[in-house]
Amino acid sequence: MPTLIVTSGPGEGTYYPLGKRTTVVGRHETCALQVLDEKVSGKHCQIRFEEFDKSYRLLDMKSTNGTLVHGRKLEGELTLQEDDEIQIGNARLLFTNQDFPDKASAALYAKKAGQKNRPTIEQR
């Protein structure tokens, strides 16, 4: 099951299995994936599962500061690919088609996917 892993910023180390539903990402407490960052809009972006081609689509929800994918501002809708990096506010999210049994395995995957200088185990 595809997953979003928070690789930096608020909520770092958290992972969210997406499932076959629309997931709204934002600062508001009703969002499925809440990112507590003043630069993130209440309802910032959404990730939608498309049954007909089994893809996940990213759409900015007219956020104040925009949604970036690999450092480029998202214009319109984008079909997400393995290891796409999404940035909203100060948070960076990694999209993967992988499924993880726990937080430690998701963190290890994120480290392999380009986070080499990050610790695998979260510091407390």
Short mmCIF file of N, CA, C and O in Angstrom, two decimals:
data_model
loop_
_atom_site.label_atom_id
_atom_site.label_comp_id
_atom_site.label_asym_id
_atom_site.label_seq_id
_atom_site.Cartn_x
_atom_site.Cartn_y
_atom_site.Cartn_z
N MET A 1 0.83 -1.17 0.00
CA MET A 1 0.00 0.00 0.00
C MET A 1 0.88 1.24 0.00
O MET A 1 1.77 1.36 0.83
N PRO A 2 0.67 2.15 -0.93
CA PRO A 2 1.47 3.37 -0.98
C PRO A 2 1.45 4.15 0.34
O PRO A 2 0.47 4.12 1.07
N THR A 3 2.56 4.84 0.58
CA THR A 3 2.78 5.50 1.86
C THR A 3 3.43 6.86 1.65
O THR A 3 4.19 7.04 0.71
N LEU A 4 3.14 7.79 2.55
CA LEU A 4 3.86 9.06 2.65
C LEU A 4 4.70 9.00 3.91
O LEU A 4 4.20 8.62 4.97
N ILE A 5 5.97 9.36 3.80
CA ILE A 5 6.88 9.40 4.94
C ILE A 5 7.32 10.84 5.11
O ILE A 5 7.80 11.47 4.17
N VAL A 6 7.16 11.39 6.32
CA VAL A 6 7.62 12.75 6.61
C VAL A 6 9.12 12.66 6.86
O VAL A 6 9.55 12.10 7.87
N THR A 7 9.93 13.18 5.92
CA THR A 7 11.38 13.04 6.03
C THR A 7 12.05 14.23 6.70
O THR A 7 13.20 14.11 7.14
N SER A 8 11.37 15.38 6.77
CA SER A 8 11.91 16.52 7.51
C SER A 8 10.79 17.49 7.83
O SER A 8 9.75 17.50 7.18
N GLY A 9 11.04 18.32 8.85
CA GLY A 9 10.06 19.30 9.26
C GLY A 9 9.12 18.76 10.32
O GLY A 9 9.38 17.72 10.92
N PRO A 10 7.99 19.45 10.54
CA PRO A 10 7.03 19.02 11.56
C PRO A 10 6.54 17.60 11.30
O PRO A 10 6.18 17.25 10.18
N GLY A 11 6.58 16.76 12.32
CA GLY A 11 6.13 15.37 12.18
C GLY A 11 7.18 14.44 11.60
O GLY A 11 6.87 13.32 11.21
N GLU A 12 8.43 14.88 11.52
CA GLU A 12 9.49 14.08 10.92
C GLU A 12 9.52 12.66 11.51
O GLU A 12 9.38 12.48 12.70
N GLY A 13 9.65 11.68 10.62
CA GLY A 13 9.70 10.29 11.04
C GLY A 13 8.35 9.60 11.01
O GLY A 13 8.27 8.38 11.12
N THR A 14 7.27 10.35 10.83
CA THR A 14 5.94 9.78 10.78
C THR A 14 5.68 9.22 9.38
O THR A 14 6.21 9.72 8.40
N TYR A 15 4.89 8.17 9.32
CA TYR A 15 4.51 7.64 8.01
C TYR A 15 3.00 7.42 7.97
O TYR A 15 2.37 7.17 9.00
N TYR A 16 2.42 7.56 6.77
CA TYR A 16 0.99 7.49 6.58
C TYR A 16 0.65 6.57 5.41
O TYR A 16 0.87 6.93 4.26
N PRO A 17 0.11 5.37 5.68
CA PRO A 17 -0.39 4.53 4.58
C PRO A 17 -1.57 5.24 3.91
O PRO A 17 -2.45 5.78 4.60
N LEU A 18 -1.58 5.28 2.59
CA LEU A 18 -2.59 6.07 1.88
C LEU A 18 -3.91 5.34 1.64
O LEU A 18 -4.96 5.95 1.68
N GLY A 19 -3.86 4.07 1.35
CA GLY A 19 -5.10 3.38 1.04
C GLY A 19 -5.70 3.85 -0.27
O GLY A 19 -5.09 4.62 -1.00
N LYS A 20 -6.91 3.39 -0.56
CA LYS A 20 -7.58 3.73 -1.82
C LYS A 20 -8.65 4.78 -1.57
O LYS A 20 -9.82 4.58 -1.83
N ARG A 21 -8.21 5.91 -1.05
CA ARG A 21 -9.12 7.00 -0.73
C ARG A 21 -8.44 8.34 -1.01
O ARG A 21 -7.25 8.37 -1.29
N THR A 22 -9.17 9.40 -0.90
CA THR A 22 -8.60 10.73 -1.03
C THR A 22 -8.09 11.16 0.35
O THR A 22 -8.82 11.08 1.33
N THR A 23 -6.84 11.60 0.40
CA THR A 23 -6.22 12.04 1.64
C THR A 23 -5.95 13.53 1.54
O THR A 23 -5.27 13.97 0.62
N VAL A 24 -6.51 14.31 2.47
CA VAL A 24 -6.26 15.75 2.51
C VAL A 24 -5.12 16.00 3.50
O VAL A 24 -5.13 15.48 4.61
N VAL A 25 -4.14 16.78 3.06
CA VAL A 25 -2.98 17.14 3.86
C VAL A 25 -3.07 18.63 4.18
O VAL A 25 -3.28 19.44 3.28
N GLY A 26 -2.91 18.97 5.45
CA GLY A 26 -2.96 20.37 5.83
C GLY A 26 -2.81 20.57 7.32
O GLY A 26 -2.59 19.63 8.07
N ARG A 27 -2.96 21.81 7.74
CA ARG A 27 -2.79 22.18 9.13
C ARG A 27 -4.05 21.92 9.97
O ARG A 27 -3.99 21.74 11.17
N HIS A 28 -5.21 21.91 9.34
CA HIS A 28 -6.48 21.78 10.06
C HIS A 28 -6.59 20.40 10.71
O HIS A 28 -6.16 19.40 10.14
N GLU A 29 -7.18 20.37 11.89
CA GLU A 29 -7.29 19.12 12.65
C GLU A 29 -8.15 18.06 11.99
O GLU A 29 -8.06 16.89 12.32
N THR A 30 -8.99 18.44 11.02
CA THR A 30 -9.82 17.46 10.33
C THR A 30 -9.09 16.77 9.17
O THR A 30 -9.63 15.83 8.59
N CYS A 31 -7.89 17.23 8.83
CA CYS A 31 -7.13 16.62 7.74
C CYS A 31 -6.65 15.23 8.14
O CYS A 31 -6.22 15.01 9.28
N ALA A 32 -6.70 14.31 7.19
CA ALA A 32 -6.22 12.95 7.46
C ALA A 32 -4.74 12.95 7.82
O ALA A 32 -4.29 12.20 8.68
N LEU A 33 -3.97 13.81 7.17
CA LEU A 33 -2.55 13.96 7.46
C LEU A 33 -2.34 15.41 7.89
O LEU A 33 -2.34 16.30 7.07
N GLN A 34 -2.23 15.62 9.20
CA GLN A 34 -2.10 16.97 9.74
C GLN A 34 -0.63 17.35 9.88
O GLN A 34 0.16 16.62 10.46
N VAL A 35 -0.28 18.51 9.33
CA VAL A 35 1.09 19.05 9.42
C VAL A 35 1.00 20.38 10.16
O VAL A 35 0.45 21.35 9.64
N LEU A 36 1.53 20.40 11.37
CA LEU A 36 1.46 21.60 12.21
C LEU A 36 2.60 22.54 11.88
O LEU A 36 3.68 22.47 12.47
N ASP A 37 2.36 23.39 10.90
CA ASP A 37 3.36 24.34 10.41
C ASP A 37 2.60 25.58 9.95
O ASP A 37 1.64 25.47 9.19
N GLU A 38 3.05 26.75 10.39
CA GLU A 38 2.35 28.00 10.04
C GLU A 38 2.36 28.29 8.55
O GLU A 38 1.54 29.06 8.05
N LYS A 39 3.27 27.69 7.78
CA LYS A 39 3.32 27.90 6.33
C LYS A 39 2.42 26.94 5.56
O LYS A 39 2.35 27.00 4.34
N VAL A 40 1.78 26.03 6.27
CA VAL A 40 0.89 25.05 5.66
C VAL A 40 -0.54 25.56 5.81
O VAL A 40 -0.96 25.96 6.89
N SER A 41 -1.30 25.54 4.72
CA SER A 41 -2.69 25.98 4.75
C SER A 41 -3.56 24.97 5.48
O SER A 41 -3.17 23.81 5.64
N GLY A 42 -4.75 25.40 5.89
CA GLY A 42 -5.69 24.51 6.58
C GLY A 42 -5.92 23.23 5.80
O GLY A 42 -5.82 22.14 6.33
N LYS A 43 -6.26 23.37 4.54
CA LYS A 43 -6.36 22.24 3.61
C LYS A 43 -5.40 22.57 2.48
O LYS A 43 -5.74 23.32 1.57
N HIS A 44 -4.21 22.02 2.53
CA HIS A 44 -3.12 22.43 1.65
C HIS A 44 -3.13 21.70 0.31
O HIS A 44 -3.08 22.31 -0.75
N CYS A 45 -3.17 20.38 0.36
CA CYS A 45 -3.17 19.59 -0.87
C CYS A 45 -3.91 18.28 -0.63
O CYS A 45 -4.22 17.93 0.50
N GLN A 46 -4.20 17.61 -1.72
CA GLN A 46 -4.85 16.30 -1.59
C GLN A 46 -4.15 15.27 -2.46
O GLN A 46 -3.58 15.60 -3.50
N ILE A 47 -4.21 14.04 -1.99
CA ILE A 47 -3.71 12.91 -2.77
C ILE A 47 -4.91 11.99 -2.99
O ILE A 47 -5.55 11.55 -2.03
N ARG A 48 -5.22 11.75 -4.25
CA ARG A 48 -6.40 11.01 -4.63
C ARG A 48 -6.02 9.72 -5.37
O ARG A 48 -5.18 9.74 -6.26
N PHE A 49 -6.64 8.62 -4.99
CA PHE A 49 -6.44 7.35 -5.68
C PHE A 49 -7.38 7.29 -6.87
O PHE A 49 -8.57 7.57 -6.75
N GLU A 50 -6.82 6.93 -8.03
CA GLU A 50 -7.61 6.76 -9.25
C GLU A 50 -7.73 5.27 -9.55
O GLU A 50 -6.74 4.61 -9.89
N GLU A 51 -8.93 4.74 -9.41
CA GLU A 51 -9.17 3.30 -9.57
C GLU A 51 -8.85 2.83 -11.00
O GLU A 51 -8.26 1.78 -11.18
N PHE A 52 -9.21 3.63 -12.01
CA PHE A 52 -9.08 3.16 -13.39
C PHE A 52 -7.65 2.84 -13.80
O PHE A 52 -7.42 1.96 -14.61
N ASP A 53 -6.66 3.56 -13.26
CA ASP A 53 -5.27 3.24 -13.61
C ASP A 53 -4.39 2.96 -12.38
O ASP A 53 -3.18 2.86 -12.50
N LYS A 54 -5.05 2.85 -11.21
CA LYS A 54 -4.36 2.50 -9.95
C LYS A 54 -3.26 3.49 -9.60
O LYS A 54 -2.24 3.14 -9.05
N SER A 55 -3.46 4.76 -9.93
CA SER A 55 -2.45 5.79 -9.66
C SER A 55 -2.89 6.68 -8.50
O SER A 55 -4.06 6.68 -8.09
N TYR A 56 -1.93 7.44 -7.99
CA TYR A 56 -2.19 8.44 -6.96
C TYR A 56 -1.89 9.81 -7.55
O TYR A 56 -0.83 10.01 -8.13
N ARG A 57 -2.84 10.74 -7.41
CA ARG A 57 -2.72 12.06 -7.99
C ARG A 57 -2.61 13.11 -6.88
O ARG A 57 -3.35 13.07 -5.90
N LEU A 58 -1.69 14.05 -7.06
CA LEU A 58 -1.47 15.13 -6.13
C LEU A 58 -2.05 16.41 -6.71
O LEU A 58 -1.82 16.72 -7.87
N LEU A 59 -2.79 17.16 -5.89
CA LEU A 59 -3.41 18.41 -6.32
C LEU A 59 -3.29 19.43 -5.19
O LEU A 59 -3.65 19.15 -4.05
N ASP A 60 -2.75 20.61 -5.51
CA ASP A 60 -2.70 21.70 -4.54
C ASP A 60 -4.12 22.26 -4.41
O ASP A 60 -4.83 22.43 -5.40
N MET A 61 -4.55 22.52 -3.17
CA MET A 61 -5.91 23.00 -2.92
C MET A 61 -5.94 24.52 -2.73
O MET A 61 -6.52 25.03 -1.77
N LYS A 62 -5.29 25.24 -3.67
CA LYS A 62 -5.22 26.70 -3.63
C LYS A 62 -4.59 27.19 -2.33
O LYS A 62 -5.04 28.16 -1.72
N SER A 63 -3.51 26.49 -1.92
CA SER A 63 -2.82 26.85 -0.69
C SER A 63 -2.11 28.19 -0.85
O SER A 63 -1.78 28.60 -1.96
N THR A 64 -1.87 28.86 0.25
CA THR A 64 -1.21 30.16 0.24
C THR A 64 0.22 30.08 -0.27
O THR A 64 0.65 30.89 -1.09
N ASN A 65 0.97 29.08 0.19
CA ASN A 65 2.40 28.98 -0.14
C ASN A 65 2.73 27.93 -1.19
O ASN A 65 3.89 27.72 -1.51
N GLY A 66 1.74 27.27 -1.72
CA GLY A 66 1.96 26.30 -2.79
C GLY A 66 2.51 24.96 -2.33
O GLY A 66 2.91 24.78 -1.18
N THR A 67 2.51 24.03 -3.25
CA THR A 67 3.02 22.68 -3.04
C THR A 67 4.14 22.47 -4.05
O THR A 67 3.98 22.77 -5.23
N LEU A 68 5.27 21.98 -3.58
CA LEU A 68 6.42 21.73 -4.45
C LEU A 68 6.64 20.23 -4.60
O LEU A 68 6.46 19.48 -3.64
N VAL A 69 7.03 19.81 -5.79
CA VAL A 69 7.43 18.43 -6.03
C VAL A 69 8.82 18.48 -6.65
O VAL A 69 9.02 19.10 -7.69
N HIS A 70 9.79 17.88 -5.95
CA HIS A 70 11.21 17.95 -6.35
C HIS A 70 11.65 19.40 -6.56
O HIS A 70 12.38 19.72 -7.51
N GLY A 71 11.16 20.30 -5.69
CA GLY A 71 11.58 21.70 -5.74
C GLY A 71 10.84 22.57 -6.74
O GLY A 71 11.10 23.77 -6.82
N ARG A 72 9.94 22.00 -7.51
CA ARG A 72 9.19 22.79 -8.51
C ARG A 72 7.75 22.95 -8.06
O ARG A 72 7.11 22.00 -7.61
N LYS A 73 7.23 24.17 -8.24
CA LYS A 73 5.86 24.44 -7.85
C LYS A 73 4.88 23.60 -8.67
O LYS A 73 4.98 23.53 -9.89
N LEU A 74 3.96 22.98 -7.97
CA LEU A 74 2.94 22.15 -8.62
C LEU A 74 1.92 23.04 -9.30
O LEU A 74 1.34 23.93 -8.69
N GLU A 75 1.74 22.80 -10.58
CA GLU A 75 0.72 23.49 -11.36
C GLU A 75 -0.25 22.43 -11.84
O GLU A 75 0.14 21.51 -12.56
N GLY A 76 -1.48 22.52 -11.46
CA GLY A 76 -2.46 21.52 -11.85
C GLY A 76 -2.32 20.25 -11.04
O GLY A 76 -2.00 20.29 -9.86
N GLU A 77 -2.52 19.13 -11.69
CA GLU A 77 -2.51 17.82 -11.03
C GLU A 77 -1.31 17.02 -11.50
O GLU A 77 -0.90 17.12 -12.65
N LEU A 78 -0.76 16.20 -10.62
CA LEU A 78 0.42 15.41 -10.94
C LEU A 78 0.20 13.96 -10.52
O LEU A 78 -0.27 13.70 -9.41
N THR A 79 0.53 13.02 -11.39
CA THR A 79 0.52 11.62 -11.02
C THR A 79 1.81 11.32 -10.27
O THR A 79 2.90 11.53 -10.80
N LEU A 80 1.69 10.87 -9.04
CA LEU A 80 2.86 10.61 -8.21
C LEU A 80 3.60 9.36 -8.66
O LEU A 80 2.99 8.36 -9.05
N GLN A 81 4.93 9.44 -8.59
CA GLN A 81 5.82 8.34 -8.95
C GLN A 81 6.64 7.94 -7.72
O GLN A 81 6.78 8.72 -6.79
N GLU A 82 7.21 6.76 -7.76
CA GLU A 82 8.05 6.26 -6.67
C GLU A 82 9.12 7.29 -6.29
O GLU A 82 9.79 7.85 -7.16
N ASP A 83 9.26 7.54 -5.01
CA ASP A 83 10.26 8.44 -4.42
C ASP A 83 10.08 9.92 -4.79
O ASP A 83 11.04 10.69 -4.71
N ASP A 84 8.87 10.33 -5.18
CA ASP A 84 8.61 11.75 -5.37
C ASP A 84 8.69 12.45 -4.02
O ASP A 84 8.15 11.96 -3.02
N GLU A 85 9.36 13.62 -4.00
CA GLU A 85 9.46 14.41 -2.78
C GLU A 85 8.51 15.60 -2.87
O GLU A 85 8.62 16.41 -3.78
N ILE A 86 7.59 15.67 -1.92
CA ILE A 86 6.59 16.73 -1.86
C ILE A 86 6.98 17.66 -0.72
O ILE A 86 7.30 17.19 0.38
N GLN A 87 6.94 18.96 -0.97
CA GLN A 87 7.21 19.91 0.11
C GLN A 87 6.01 20.81 0.29
O GLN A 87 5.51 21.41 -0.66
N ILE A 88 5.55 20.88 1.54
CA ILE A 88 4.50 21.83 1.92
C ILE A 88 5.01 22.55 3.16
O ILE A 88 5.40 21.91 4.14
N GLY A 89 5.08 23.85 3.10
CA GLY A 89 5.67 24.60 4.21
C GLY A 89 7.09 24.13 4.46
O GLY A 89 7.89 24.01 3.54
N ASN A 90 7.39 23.81 5.72
CA ASN A 90 8.72 23.32 6.08
C ASN A 90 8.81 21.80 6.12
O ASN A 90 9.83 21.25 6.51
N ALA A 91 7.74 21.13 5.73
CA ALA A 91 7.71 19.67 5.76
C ALA A 91 8.01 19.08 4.39
O ALA A 91 7.54 19.57 3.36
N ARG A 92 8.80 18.01 4.41
CA ARG A 92 9.07 17.25 3.18
C ARG A 92 8.50 15.86 3.36
O ARG A 92 8.74 15.20 4.37
N LEU A 93 7.75 15.43 2.34
CA LEU A 93 7.08 14.14 2.36
C LEU A 93 7.60 13.30 1.21
O LEU A 93 7.72 13.79 0.09
N LEU A 94 7.88 12.05 1.47
CA LEU A 94 8.36 11.13 0.44
C LEU A 94 7.22 10.18 0.08
O LEU A 94 6.65 9.52 0.96
N PHE A 95 6.86 10.12 -1.21
CA PHE A 95 5.84 9.18 -1.68
C PHE A 95 6.51 7.90 -2.14
O PHE A 95 7.49 7.93 -2.88
N THR A 96 5.97 6.78 -1.68
CA THR A 96 6.48 5.49 -2.12
C THR A 96 5.33 4.50 -2.25
O THR A 96 4.31 4.62 -1.57
N ASN A 97 5.50 3.53 -3.13
CA ASN A 97 4.51 2.47 -3.28
C ASN A 97 4.72 1.34 -2.27
O ASN A 97 4.00 0.35 -2.29
N GLN A 98 5.71 1.49 -1.42
CA GLN A 98 6.05 0.47 -0.42
C GLN A 98 5.05 0.49 0.74
O GLN A 98 4.46 1.51 1.04
N ASP A 99 4.95 -0.66 1.40
CA ASP A 99 4.14 -0.80 2.61
C ASP A 99 5.09 -1.12 3.75
O ASP A 99 6.04 -1.88 3.56
N PHE A 100 4.87 -0.55 4.92
CA PHE A 100 5.78 -0.74 6.04
C PHE A 100 5.05 -1.25 7.27
O PHE A 100 3.97 -0.76 7.59
N PRO A 101 5.67 -2.20 7.97
CA PRO A 101 5.03 -2.73 9.18
C PRO A 101 5.15 -1.80 10.38
O PRO A 101 4.36 -1.89 11.32
N ASP A 102 6.14 -0.89 10.36
CA ASP A 102 6.35 -0.01 11.52
C ASP A 102 7.15 1.23 11.13
O ASP A 102 7.66 1.34 10.01
N LYS A 103 7.26 2.15 12.08
CA LYS A 103 7.94 3.42 11.88
C LYS A 103 9.42 3.24 11.55
O LYS A 103 9.97 3.94 10.69
N ALA A 104 10.08 2.28 12.20
CA ALA A 104 11.52 2.06 11.98
C ALA A 104 11.79 1.62 10.54
O ALA A 104 12.75 2.09 9.92
N SER A 105 10.96 0.75 9.99
CA SER A 105 11.19 0.29 8.61
C SER A 105 10.92 1.42 7.61
O SER A 105 11.60 1.53 6.60
N ALA A 106 9.93 2.28 7.88
CA ALA A 106 9.67 3.43 7.02
C ALA A 106 10.85 4.40 7.06
O ALA A 106 11.28 4.91 6.03
N ALA A 107 11.42 4.63 8.26
CA ALA A 107 12.56 5.52 8.40
C ALA A 107 13.78 4.97 7.66
O ALA A 107 14.52 5.72 7.02
N LEU A 108 13.98 3.67 7.72
CA LEU A 108 15.10 3.05 7.02
C LEU A 108 14.93 3.20 5.51
O LEU A 108 15.89 3.53 4.80
N TYR A 109 13.72 3.02 5.00
CA TYR A 109 13.47 3.20 3.57
C TYR A 109 13.75 4.64 3.16
O TYR A 109 14.40 4.89 2.15
N ALA A 110 13.27 5.61 3.95
CA ALA A 110 13.49 7.03 3.63
C ALA A 110 14.98 7.33 3.59
O ALA A 110 15.44 8.08 2.73
N LYS A 111 15.73 6.73 4.47
CA LYS A 111 17.18 6.94 4.50
C LYS A 111 17.81 6.40 3.21
O LYS A 111 18.65 7.04 2.61
N LYS A 112 17.36 5.23 2.77
CA LYS A 112 17.89 4.63 1.54
C LYS A 112 17.49 5.45 0.31
O LYS A 112 18.19 5.47 -0.68
N ALA A 113 16.35 6.13 0.39
CA ALA A 113 15.82 6.87 -0.77
C ALA A 113 16.37 8.28 -0.88
O ALA A 113 15.81 9.10 -1.58
N GLY A 114 17.47 8.57 -0.20
CA GLY A 114 18.07 9.88 -0.39
C GLY A 114 18.32 10.65 0.89
O GLY A 114 18.71 11.79 0.84
N GLN A 115 18.08 10.04 2.00
CA GLN A 115 18.28 10.71 3.28
C GLN A 115 19.49 10.12 4.00
O GLN A 115 19.46 9.85 5.19
N LYS A 116 20.58 9.90 3.29
CA LYS A 116 21.74 9.20 3.82
C LYS A 116 22.33 9.82 5.09
O LYS A 116 22.85 9.11 5.94
N ASN A 117 22.26 11.13 5.21
CA ASN A 117 22.88 11.76 6.38
C ASN A 117 21.91 11.93 7.54
O ASN A 117 22.22 12.55 8.52
N ARG A 118 20.73 11.34 7.47
CA ARG A 118 19.77 11.39 8.57
C ARG A 118 19.90 10.13 9.43
O ARG A 118 20.15 9.05 8.92
N PRO A 119 19.70 10.27 10.74
CA PRO A 119 19.75 9.09 11.60
C PRO A 119 18.56 8.18 11.30
O PRO A 119 17.47 8.67 10.96
N THR A 120 18.76 6.89 11.40
CA THR A 120 17.67 5.93 11.17
C THR A 120 16.70 5.91 12.35
O THR A 120 15.50 5.82 12.16
N ILE A 121 17.23 6.03 13.52
CA ILE A 121 16.39 6.02 14.72
C ILE A 121 16.13 7.46 15.15
O ILE A 121 17.03 8.27 15.23
N GLU A 122 14.87 7.74 15.43
CA GLU A 122 14.49 9.09 15.82
C GLU A 122 15.06 9.41 17.20
O GLU A 122 15.01 8.61 18.12
N GLN A 123 15.62 10.60 17.34
CA GLN A 123 16.16 11.07 18.62
C GLN A 123 15.02 11.57 19.49
O GLN A 123 14.09 12.17 19.02
N ARG A 124 15.12 11.34 20.78
CA ARG A 124 14.10 11.83 21.72
C ARG A 124 14.65 12.88 22.61
O ARG A 124 15.73 13.00 22.91
#
